[in-house]
Amino acid sequence: MPTDNEFTRILDWPGYRVYRQEIDEKSKTLKLWVRRKRGNRKLECSGCGRKFAEACDVSERAVRDLPWSAFRTTVFIEVCRVKCPDCGVRVEKVPLLPGKAPFSKRFEDAVGQACESASARQVARRFGVPASTVRAIDLRYLERWSGSRRKPALRQMGVDEIYLGKKEKFLSVVCNLETGEPLWFGRERKKESLDEFFQTELSARQRRGIEAACVDMWKPYRLSIEQWAPNCRIIYDKFHIMQHANGAVDEVRRAEFFRKGGSMRGVVKGKRWLLLSRWVNLDTGKKRQLNTMFALNRRVMKAYLLKESLDRLWTYHYEGAMVRYLHRWIDQLRWQRLKPFEKLAQTLLDHLDGILNYCRTKVPMGVVEAVNGNIKSLLRRGRGYKNLHYLLLKAQRMAVTRTEFVAFAKAA
Ligand SMILES: [Zn+2]
């Protein structure tokens, strides 16, 4: 059996020494009692940081610490209270104990780190604590991280909406295009939703510092940006416009599905995903499936080709060339009687200035899409992030550590 001294060295809690120990081999538990080392006498008020030499009382707290091999470890630590003239009777500040919860800082850090690559349920099994506790620890871990870091300036922003479902409807998401990090979530997608971001998150100076915003062709967002960010150029970006083009393809597919009926249904059924994919991303088998469908239905083929060719609009870097390409694209719609695409063409013409802004201000492509994809994957994995604050911190941490930035690389 190791001595108290040896336990002190292995435990390695700076400023503390083990004075009692208990090992239970049957239940695989290790209990250690610690108190301050002789040279570590300065007490700090947890409210204001003022230093004290005297404690007014001492109590014992039990906290879970990292396991020692198969042994679950509990550390019993003496915690003092001080009589602070500013804060009253206050517990001392102990760096090893980040909060009131019964866990040491390094236990919480280990749980938080594990949560970066595994679900709360998996982490719960590994550490032997309930999943709800894991989530609470993870939230504190993320809050400490967020509170200790400097946030980069916002010069280029992305605004997007995420559909949560029938009940909760939409979530508005603001991100920093330069860092690829989500900054804020708001309920719904009204002008008021985005107004709240500008009002509560940014100073007037910060709002003036925003030079560009990638947004969907969605009036409420535009109105809010125009009101709050006077120097901001609105850019209708490729990701959002291609979402509309995909929507148009899907409308054509559905119309054909109902119009033709019978044999056609079998061919078109279940092909939605294929039609929304880029041709370059499909393997030979998938391309063949599409070609079979196109041979039977010219309208669906036309819709697909129109969507694919619209994508090329963003290869142009001069306004004139971009406008010419767009007009040529719209000319192809003549005599096609593809209503969803005629509607899209009109929308594009109505928002032409914002589309051309892509040539005037350089913004990174694909960031809004990547942020959106990461949040959706978190939502899928976590099932019901009731706490939006937690979801945001999680997504921010993910962006900074690039844990799952697959979409980011693909879109670039
Ligand atoms: Zn104080």
CSV table of C-alpha atoms and ligand atoms in Angstrom, one decimal:
chain,number,residue,atom,x,y,z
A,1,MET,CA,0.0,0.0,0.0
A,2,PRO,CA,1.5,3.4,-1.0
A,3,THR,CA,2.1,5.9,1.8
A,4,ASP,CA,0.3,9.2,2.0
A,5,ASN,CA,3.4,10.9,0.6
A,6,GLU,CA,3.4,8.6,-2.4
A,7,PHE,CA,-0.3,9.2,-2.9
A,8,THR,CA,0.3,12.9,-2.8
A,9,ARG,CA,2.8,12.6,-5.6
A,10,ILE,CA,0.6,10.5,-7.8
A,11,LEU,CA,-2.5,12.5,-7.2
A,12,ASP,CA,-0.6,15.7,-8.1
A,13,TRP,CA,-3.0,18.3,-6.9
A,14,PRO,CA,-0.8,21.4,-6.7
A,15,GLY,CA,-0.7,22.8,-3.1
A,16,TYR,CA,-2.6,19.8,-1.6
A,17,ARG,CA,-1.4,16.7,0.2
A,18,VAL,CA,-3.0,13.4,1.0
A,19,TYR,CA,-3.5,12.7,4.7
A,20,ARG,CA,-5.8,9.7,4.6
A,21,GLN,CA,-6.6,7.0,2.2
A,22,GLU,CA,-9.0,4.1,1.7
A,23,ILE,CA,-8.9,1.4,-0.9
A,24,ASP,CA,-11.8,-1.0,-1.4
A,25,GLU,CA,-10.8,-3.8,-3.8
A,26,LYS,CA,-14.2,-5.3,-3.9
A,27,SER,CA,-16.1,-2.3,-5.0
A,28,LYS,CA,-13.0,-0.9,-6.8
A,29,THR,CA,-13.1,2.4,-5.1
A,30,LEU,CA,-10.3,4.7,-3.9
A,31,LYS,CA,-10.9,7.4,-1.4
A,32,LEU,CA,-8.3,10.1,-0.7
A,33,TRP,CA,-8.5,12.9,1.9
A,34,VAL,CA,-6.5,16.0,1.1
A,35,ARG,CA,-5.8,19.3,2.7
A,36,ARG,CA,-3.5,22.3,2.0
A,37,LYS,CA,0.3,21.8,2.2
A,38,ARG,CA,2.0,23.8,4.9
A,39,GLY,CA,3.3,26.4,2.4
A,40,ASN,CA,0.0,26.9,0.8
A,41,ARG,CA,-1.9,29.1,3.3
A,42,LYS,CA,-3.2,32.1,1.3
A,43,LEU,CA,-7.0,32.0,0.9
A,44,GLU,CA,-8.7,33.8,-1.9
A,45,CYS,CA,-12.3,35.1,-1.8
A,46,SER,CA,-14.2,33.4,-4.6
A,47,GLY,CA,-16.3,36.5,-5.1
A,48,CYS,CA,-13.7,39.2,-5.5
A,49,GLY,CA,-10.3,37.6,-5.4
A,50,ARG,CA,-9.2,39.4,-2.2
A,51,LYS,CA,-6.5,37.5,-0.2
A,52,PHE,CA,-7.0,36.3,3.4
A,53,ALA,CA,-4.7,34.7,5.9
A,54,GLU,CA,-7.5,33.4,8.2
A,55,ALA,CA,-10.4,31.1,7.5
A,56,CYS,CA,-13.6,31.5,9.4
A,57,ASP,CA,-14.5,27.9,9.0
A,58,VAL,CA,-13.5,24.7,7.2
A,59,SER,CA,-15.7,22.0,5.7
A,60,GLU,CA,-15.2,18.9,3.6
A,61,ARG,CA,-16.3,18.4,0.0
A,62,ALA,CA,-16.3,15.1,-1.9
A,63,VAL,CA,-15.5,15.3,-5.6
A,64,ARG,CA,-15.0,12.7,-8.3
A,65,ASP,CA,-11.6,12.8,-9.8
A,66,LEU,CA,-10.0,10.8,-12.7
A,67,PRO,CA,-10.0,7.1,-12.1
A,68,TRP,CA,-6.8,5.3,-11.1
A,69,SER,CA,-6.7,2.2,-13.3
A,70,ALA,CA,-10.0,0.3,-12.5
A,71,PHE,CA,-10.5,2.3,-9.3
A,72,ARG,CA,-13.2,5.0,-9.2
A,73,THR,CA,-11.6,7.8,-7.3
A,74,THR,CA,-13.2,10.2,-4.8
A,75,VAL,CA,-11.2,13.0,-3.3
A,76,PHE,CA,-12.3,14.6,0.0
A,77,ILE,CA,-11.0,18.1,0.1
A,78,GLU,CA,-11.0,20.7,2.9
A,79,VAL,CA,-12.5,23.9,1.8
A,80,CYS,CA,-12.4,27.1,3.8
A,81,ARG,CA,-14.7,30.0,4.0
A,82,VAL,CA,-13.4,33.6,4.5
A,83,LYS,CA,-15.1,36.7,5.9
A,84,CYS,CA,-14.8,39.1,3.1
A,85,PRO,CA,-15.6,42.8,3.8
A,86,ASP,CA,-17.1,43.1,0.3
A,87,CYS,CA,-18.7,39.7,-0.3
A,88,GLY,CA,-19.6,38.6,3.3
A,89,VAL,CA,-18.9,35.0,4.3
A,90,ARG,CA,-17.7,33.3,1.1
A,91,VAL,CA,-16.1,30.0,0.2
A,92,GLU,CA,-12.5,30.3,-0.9
A,93,LYS,CA,-11.5,29.9,-4.5
A,94,VAL,CA,-10.0,26.5,-5.3
A,95,PRO,CA,-8.7,26.2,-8.9
A,96,LEU,CA,-9.1,22.4,-8.8
A,97,LEU,CA,-12.8,22.8,-8.2
A,98,PRO,CA,-14.4,24.8,-11.1
A,99,GLY,CA,-17.9,24.9,-9.6
A,100,LYS,CA,-20.4,23.6,-7.0
A,101,ALA,CA,-20.8,20.3,-8.8
A,102,PRO,CA,-19.0,17.3,-7.2
A,103,PHE,CA,-16.3,16.9,-9.8
A,104,SER,CA,-12.7,18.0,-10.0
A,105,LYS,CA,-11.7,20.3,-12.9
A,106,ARG,CA,-9.6,17.6,-14.6
A,107,PHE,CA,-12.5,15.2,-14.4
A,108,GLU,CA,-14.8,17.7,-16.0
A,109,ASP,CA,-12.1,18.5,-18.7
A,110,ALA,CA,-11.8,14.8,-19.5
A,111,VAL,CA,-15.5,14.4,-19.9
A,112,GLY,CA,-15.7,17.6,-22.0
A,113,GLN,CA,-12.9,16.4,-24.3
A,114,ALA,CA,-14.6,13.0,-24.7
A,115,CYS,CA,-17.8,14.8,-25.7
A,116,GLU,CA,-16.0,16.4,-28.6
A,117,SER,CA,-15.9,13.1,-30.5
A,118,ALA,CA,-18.6,10.9,-28.9
A,119,SER,CA,-22.3,11.2,-27.9
A,120,ALA,CA,-23.2,12.0,-24.3
A,121,ARG,CA,-24.6,8.5,-23.9
A,122,GLN,CA,-21.3,6.9,-24.9
A,123,VAL,CA,-19.3,9.2,-22.6
A,124,ALA,CA,-21.7,8.5,-19.8
A,125,ARG,CA,-21.1,4.8,-20.1
A,126,ARG,CA,-17.3,5.3,-20.1
A,127,PHE,CA,-17.2,7.5,-17.1
A,128,GLY,CA,-20.0,5.9,-15.1
A,129,VAL,CA,-22.2,9.0,-14.7
A,130,PRO,CA,-25.7,9.6,-16.0
A,131,ALA,CA,-26.0,11.2,-19.5
A,132,SER,CA,-27.7,14.2,-18.1
A,133,THR,CA,-24.7,14.8,-15.8
A,134,VAL,CA,-22.4,14.4,-18.8
A,135,ARG,CA,-24.3,17.1,-20.7
A,136,ALA,CA,-24.2,19.5,-17.7
A,137,ILE,CA,-20.4,18.9,-17.3
A,138,ASP,CA,-19.9,19.4,-21.1
A,139,LEU,CA,-21.8,22.7,-20.9
A,140,ARG,CA,-19.6,24.0,-18.1
A,141,TYR,CA,-16.5,22.8,-19.9
A,142,LEU,CA,-17.6,24.7,-23.0
A,143,GLU,CA,-18.6,27.8,-21.0
A,144,ARG,CA,-15.1,27.9,-19.4
A,145,TRP,CA,-13.5,27.6,-22.8
A,146,SER,CA,-15.7,30.3,-24.3
A,147,GLY,CA,-15.1,32.7,-21.4
A,148,SER,CA,-11.4,32.4,-21.7
A,149,ARG,CA,-10.9,33.0,-25.4
A,150,ARG,CA,-10.7,36.1,-27.5
A,151,LYS,CA,-13.4,36.4,-30.1
A,152,PRO,CA,-12.3,37.4,-33.6
A,153,ALA,CA,-13.7,40.5,-35.2
A,154,LEU,CA,-16.8,40.2,-37.5
A,155,ARG,CA,-16.2,41.6,-40.9
A,156,GLN,CA,-18.0,39.1,-43.1
A,157,MET,CA,-21.1,37.4,-41.8
A,158,GLY,CA,-23.4,34.6,-43.1
A,159,VAL,CA,-27.0,34.4,-42.2
A,160,ASP,CA,-29.0,31.2,-42.8
A,161,GLU,CA,-32.0,29.4,-41.5
A,162,ILE,CA,-32.3,25.9,-40.4
A,163,TYR,CA,-35.6,24.1,-40.4
A,164,LEU,CA,-36.1,22.3,-37.1
A,165,GLY,CA,-39.5,20.7,-37.7
A,166,LYS,CA,-43.2,21.4,-37.7
A,167,LYS,CA,-43.4,22.5,-34.0
A,168,GLU,CA,-40.2,24.6,-33.6
A,169,LYS,CA,-40.1,25.9,-37.2
A,170,PHE,CA,-37.0,27.9,-38.1
A,171,LEU,CA,-33.8,28.7,-36.4
A,172,SER,CA,-31.8,31.8,-37.7
A,173,VAL,CA,-28.1,31.2,-37.7
A,174,VAL,CA,-25.5,34.0,-37.9
A,175,CYS,CA,-21.9,32.9,-38.6
A,176,ASN,CA,-18.5,34.5,-39.1
A,177,LEU,CA,-17.4,33.7,-42.7
A,178,GLU,CA,-13.8,34.2,-42.0
A,179,THR,CA,-13.5,31.8,-39.1
A,180,GLY,CA,-16.3,29.5,-40.2
A,181,GLU,CA,-17.8,29.7,-36.7
A,182,PRO,CA,-21.5,30.1,-35.8
A,183,LEU,CA,-22.0,33.2,-33.6
A,184,TRP,CA,-25.6,33.3,-32.7
A,185,PHE,CA,-28.9,31.4,-32.9
A,186,GLY,CA,-32.3,33.0,-32.9
A,187,ARG,CA,-35.9,31.7,-33.0
A,188,GLU,CA,-37.8,32.0,-36.3
A,189,ARG,CA,-36.6,33.9,-39.3
A,190,LYS,CA,-38.3,37.3,-39.1
A,191,LYS,CA,-36.7,40.7,-39.3
A,192,GLU,CA,-37.0,40.8,-35.5
A,193,SER,CA,-35.0,37.6,-35.2
A,194,LEU,CA,-32.0,39.2,-36.8
A,195,ASP,CA,-32.6,42.6,-35.3
A,196,GLU,CA,-32.0,40.9,-31.9
A,197,PHE,CA,-28.6,39.7,-33.0
A,198,PHE,CA,-27.5,43.2,-34.0
A,199,GLN,CA,-29.0,44.8,-30.9
A,200,THR,CA,-27.8,42.4,-28.2
A,201,GLU,CA,-24.5,41.0,-29.6
A,202,LEU,CA,-22.8,43.9,-31.2
A,203,SER,CA,-21.8,47.5,-30.4
A,204,ALA,CA,-22.5,50.3,-32.9
A,205,ARG,CA,-18.8,50.2,-33.8
A,206,GLN,CA,-18.9,46.5,-34.4
A,207,ARG,CA,-22.0,46.9,-36.6
A,208,ARG,CA,-20.3,49.5,-38.7
A,209,GLY,CA,-17.3,47.1,-39.1
A,210,ILE,CA,-19.3,44.6,-41.0
A,211,GLU,CA,-18.5,44.8,-44.7
A,212,ALA,CA,-20.4,41.9,-46.2
A,213,ALA,CA,-23.1,39.4,-45.5
A,214,CYS,CA,-24.0,36.3,-47.4
A,215,VAL,CA,-27.7,35.7,-47.1
A,216,ASP,CA,-30.7,34.0,-48.8
A,217,MET,CA,-32.9,36.1,-51.0
A,218,TRP,CA,-35.2,36.5,-48.0
A,219,LYS,CA,-36.6,40.0,-47.5
A,220,PRO,CA,-36.7,40.1,-43.6
A,221,TYR,CA,-33.0,39.4,-43.3
A,222,ARG,CA,-32.1,42.0,-46.0
A,223,LEU,CA,-34.2,44.7,-44.2
A,224,SER,CA,-32.6,44.0,-40.9
A,225,ILE,CA,-29.1,44.2,-42.3
A,226,GLU,CA,-29.9,47.4,-44.1
A,227,GLN,CA,-31.1,48.9,-40.9
A,228,TRP,CA,-28.3,47.9,-38.6
A,229,ALA,CA,-25.2,47.4,-40.6
A,230,PRO,CA,-24.8,50.6,-42.8
A,231,ASN,CA,-21.5,49.6,-44.4
A,232,CYS,CA,-22.5,46.0,-45.2
A,233,ARG,CA,-22.8,44.8,-48.8
A,234,ILE,CA,-25.5,42.1,-49.2
A,235,ILE,CA,-24.4,39.1,-51.2
A,236,TYR,CA,-26.8,36.5,-52.4
A,237,ASP,CA,-24.4,33.6,-52.4
A,238,LYS,CA,-24.2,30.4,-54.5
A,239,PHE,CA,-25.2,28.1,-51.7
A,240,HIS,CA,-28.6,29.8,-51.1
A,241,ILE,CA,-29.3,30.3,-54.8
A,242,MET,CA,-28.5,26.7,-55.6
A,243,GLN,CA,-30.9,25.7,-52.8
A,244,HIS,CA,-33.6,27.5,-54.8
A,245,ALA,CA,-32.5,25.8,-58.0
A,246,ASN,CA,-32.7,22.4,-56.3
A,247,GLY,CA,-36.2,23.3,-55.1
A,248,ALA,CA,-37.2,24.0,-58.7
A,249,VAL,CA,-35.8,20.7,-59.9
A,250,ASP,CA,-37.8,19.0,-57.1
A,251,GLU,CA,-41.0,20.8,-58.1
A,252,VAL,CA,-40.6,19.6,-61.7
A,253,ARG,CA,-39.9,16.1,-60.5
A,254,ARG,CA,-43.1,16.0,-58.4
A,255,ALA,CA,-45.2,17.5,-61.2
A,256,GLU,CA,-44.0,14.9,-63.7
A,257,PHE,CA,-44.6,12.2,-61.1
A,258,PHE,CA,-48.2,13.1,-60.8
A,259,ARG,CA,-48.8,13.9,-64.5
A,260,LYS,CA,-47.4,10.7,-65.9
A,261,GLY,CA,-48.4,8.2,-63.3
A,262,GLY,CA,-48.1,4.5,-64.0
A,263,SER,CA,-44.7,3.4,-65.2
A,264,MET,CA,-43.1,6.8,-64.8
A,265,ARG,CA,-43.7,6.7,-61.0
A,266,GLY,CA,-41.5,3.7,-60.7
A,267,VAL,CA,-38.7,5.4,-62.5
A,268,VAL,CA,-38.8,8.7,-60.7
A,269,LYS,CA,-39.7,7.3,-57.3
A,270,GLY,CA,-36.9,7.5,-54.7
A,271,LYS,CA,-34.7,9.5,-57.1
A,272,ARG,CA,-35.1,12.8,-55.4
A,273,TRP,CA,-31.7,12.7,-53.8
A,274,LEU,CA,-30.1,11.8,-57.1
A,275,LEU,CA,-31.6,14.8,-58.8
A,276,LEU,CA,-30.4,17.1,-56.1
A,277,SER,CA,-26.8,15.8,-56.3
A,278,ARG,CA,-24.1,17.3,-58.5
A,279,TRP,CA,-23.2,15.3,-61.5
A,280,VAL,CA,-19.5,15.3,-60.7
A,281,ASN,CA,-20.3,13.8,-57.3
A,282,LEU,CA,-22.1,10.7,-58.7
A,283,ASP,CA,-20.5,7.3,-59.4
A,284,THR,CA,-21.1,5.5,-62.7
A,285,GLY,CA,-24.0,3.5,-61.4
A,286,LYS,CA,-25.8,6.6,-60.2
A,287,LYS,CA,-25.1,8.4,-63.4
A,288,ARG,CA,-26.6,5.5,-65.3
A,289,GLN,CA,-29.8,5.6,-63.1
A,290,LEU,CA,-30.2,9.3,-63.9
A,291,ASN,CA,-29.7,8.7,-67.6
A,292,THR,CA,-32.4,6.0,-67.6
A,293,MET,CA,-34.7,8.5,-66.0
A,294,PHE,CA,-33.8,11.3,-68.5
A,295,ALA,CA,-34.4,9.0,-71.5
A,296,LEU,CA,-38.0,8.6,-70.3
A,297,ASN,CA,-38.6,12.1,-69.2
A,298,ARG,CA,-37.2,15.1,-71.0
A,299,ARG,CA,-38.6,17.7,-68.6
A,300,VAL,CA,-36.8,16.2,-65.6
A,301,MET,CA,-33.6,16.1,-67.7
A,302,LYS,CA,-34.0,19.7,-68.7
A,303,ALA,CA,-34.6,20.8,-65.2
A,304,TYR,CA,-31.5,18.9,-64.0
A,305,LEU,CA,-29.3,20.4,-66.7
A,306,LEU,CA,-30.5,23.9,-65.9
A,307,LYS,CA,-29.7,23.4,-62.3
A,308,GLU,CA,-26.2,22.0,-63.1
A,309,SER,CA,-25.4,24.9,-65.5
A,310,LEU,CA,-26.6,27.6,-63.2
A,311,ASP,CA,-23.7,26.5,-60.9
A,312,ARG,CA,-21.3,27.9,-63.4
A,313,LEU,CA,-22.5,31.4,-62.8
A,314,TRP,CA,-19.9,31.7,-59.9
A,315,THR,CA,-16.9,30.9,-62.1
A,316,TYR,CA,-17.2,34.5,-63.5
A,317,HIS,CA,-15.3,37.2,-61.7
A,318,TYR,CA,-16.4,40.2,-63.8
A,319,GLU,CA,-19.9,41.6,-63.5
A,320,GLY,CA,-20.4,41.9,-67.2
A,321,ALA,CA,-19.5,38.3,-67.8
A,322,MET,CA,-21.7,37.2,-65.0
A,323,VAL,CA,-24.7,39.1,-66.3
A,324,ARG,CA,-24.2,37.8,-69.8
A,325,TYR,CA,-24.0,34.2,-68.6
A,326,LEU,CA,-27.2,34.7,-66.5
A,327,HIS,CA,-29.1,36.1,-69.5
A,328,ARG,CA,-27.9,33.2,-71.7
A,329,TRP,CA,-29.1,30.8,-69.0
A,330,ILE,CA,-32.5,32.5,-68.8
A,331,ASP,CA,-32.8,32.3,-72.7
A,332,GLN,CA,-32.7,28.6,-72.4
A,333,LEU,CA,-35.9,28.6,-70.5
A,334,ARG,CA,-37.9,29.8,-73.5
A,335,TRP,CA,-40.4,27.3,-74.9
A,336,GLN,CA,-39.6,24.9,-72.1
A,337,ARG,CA,-42.7,25.6,-70.0
A,338,LEU,CA,-40.9,24.9,-66.8
A,339,LYS,CA,-42.8,27.1,-64.5
A,340,PRO,CA,-40.6,26.6,-61.3
A,341,PHE,CA,-37.6,27.7,-63.3
A,342,GLU,CA,-39.3,30.8,-64.8
A,343,LYS,CA,-40.2,31.8,-61.3
A,344,LEU,CA,-36.6,31.3,-60.2
A,345,ALA,CA,-35.3,33.4,-63.2
A,346,GLN,CA,-37.6,36.2,-62.1
A,347,THR,CA,-36.3,36.0,-58.5
A,348,LEU,CA,-32.7,36.1,-59.8
A,349,LEU,CA,-33.4,39.2,-61.9
A,350,ASP,CA,-35.1,40.9,-59.0
A,351,HIS,CA,-32.0,40.2,-56.8
A,352,LEU,CA,-29.4,40.8,-59.5
A,353,ASP,CA,-27.4,43.5,-57.7
A,354,GLY,CA,-26.9,41.2,-54.7
A,355,ILE,CA,-25.8,38.4,-57.0
A,356,LEU,CA,-23.3,40.6,-58.7
A,357,ASN,CA,-21.9,41.8,-55.4
A,358,TYR,CA,-20.1,38.5,-55.4
A,359,CYS,CA,-17.8,40.1,-58.0
A,360,ARG,CA,-17.4,43.2,-55.9
A,361,THR,CA,-16.6,41.8,-52.5
A,362,LYS,CA,-14.6,38.6,-52.1
A,363,VAL,CA,-16.2,36.2,-49.6
A,364,PRO,CA,-15.2,32.6,-48.9
A,365,MET,CA,-17.6,30.2,-50.6
A,366,GLY,CA,-19.2,27.2,-48.9
A,367,VAL,CA,-18.8,28.5,-45.3
A,368,VAL,CA,-22.5,29.0,-44.7
A,369,GLU,CA,-23.2,25.6,-46.1
A,370,ALA,CA,-20.5,24.0,-43.9
A,371,VAL,CA,-21.8,25.7,-40.7
A,372,ASN,CA,-25.3,24.7,-41.6
A,373,GLY,CA,-24.2,21.1,-42.1
A,374,ASN,CA,-22.3,20.9,-38.8
A,375,ILE,CA,-25.3,22.2,-36.8
A,376,LYS,CA,-27.6,19.7,-38.5
A,377,SER,CA,-25.2,16.8,-37.7
A,378,LEU,CA,-25.1,17.9,-34.1
A,379,LEU,CA,-28.9,18.0,-34.0
A,380,ARG,CA,-29.1,14.6,-35.5
A,381,ARG,CA,-26.6,13.1,-33.1
A,382,GLY,CA,-27.9,14.9,-30.0
A,383,ARG,CA,-31.6,14.5,-30.6
A,384,GLY,CA,-33.3,17.6,-29.3
A,385,TYR,CA,-30.8,20.2,-28.1
A,386,LYS,CA,-33.5,21.9,-26.0
A,387,ASN,CA,-30.8,24.3,-24.8
A,388,LEU,CA,-29.8,26.5,-27.8
A,389,HIS,CA,-27.0,28.1,-25.8
A,390,TYR,CA,-25.5,24.6,-25.4
A,391,LEU,CA,-26.0,23.8,-29.1
A,392,LEU,CA,-24.2,27.1,-30.0
A,393,LEU,CA,-21.2,26.5,-27.8
A,394,LYS,CA,-21.0,22.9,-29.1
A,395,ALA,CA,-21.1,24.1,-32.7
A,396,GLN,CA,-18.5,26.8,-32.0
A,397,ARG,CA,-16.1,24.4,-30.4
A,398,MET,CA,-16.6,22.1,-33.3
A,399,ALA,CA,-15.7,24.9,-35.8
A,400,VAL,CA,-12.6,25.9,-33.8
A,401,THR,CA,-11.3,22.4,-33.4
A,402,ARG,CA,-12.5,21.4,-36.9
A,403,THR,CA,-13.6,18.1,-35.5
A,404,GLU,CA,-16.1,17.4,-38.3
A,405,PHE,CA,-15.4,19.9,-41.0
A,406,VAL,CA,-15.9,17.5,-43.8
A,407,ALA,CA,-18.4,19.7,-45.5
A,408,PHE,CA,-16.0,22.6,-45.2
A,409,ALA,CA,-13.3,20.8,-47.3
A,410,LYS,CA,-15.8,19.5,-49.8
A,411,ALA,CA,-17.4,22.9,-50.5
A,412,ALA,CA,-14.0,24.7,-50.9
B,1,ZN,ZN,-14.8,39.1,-1.7
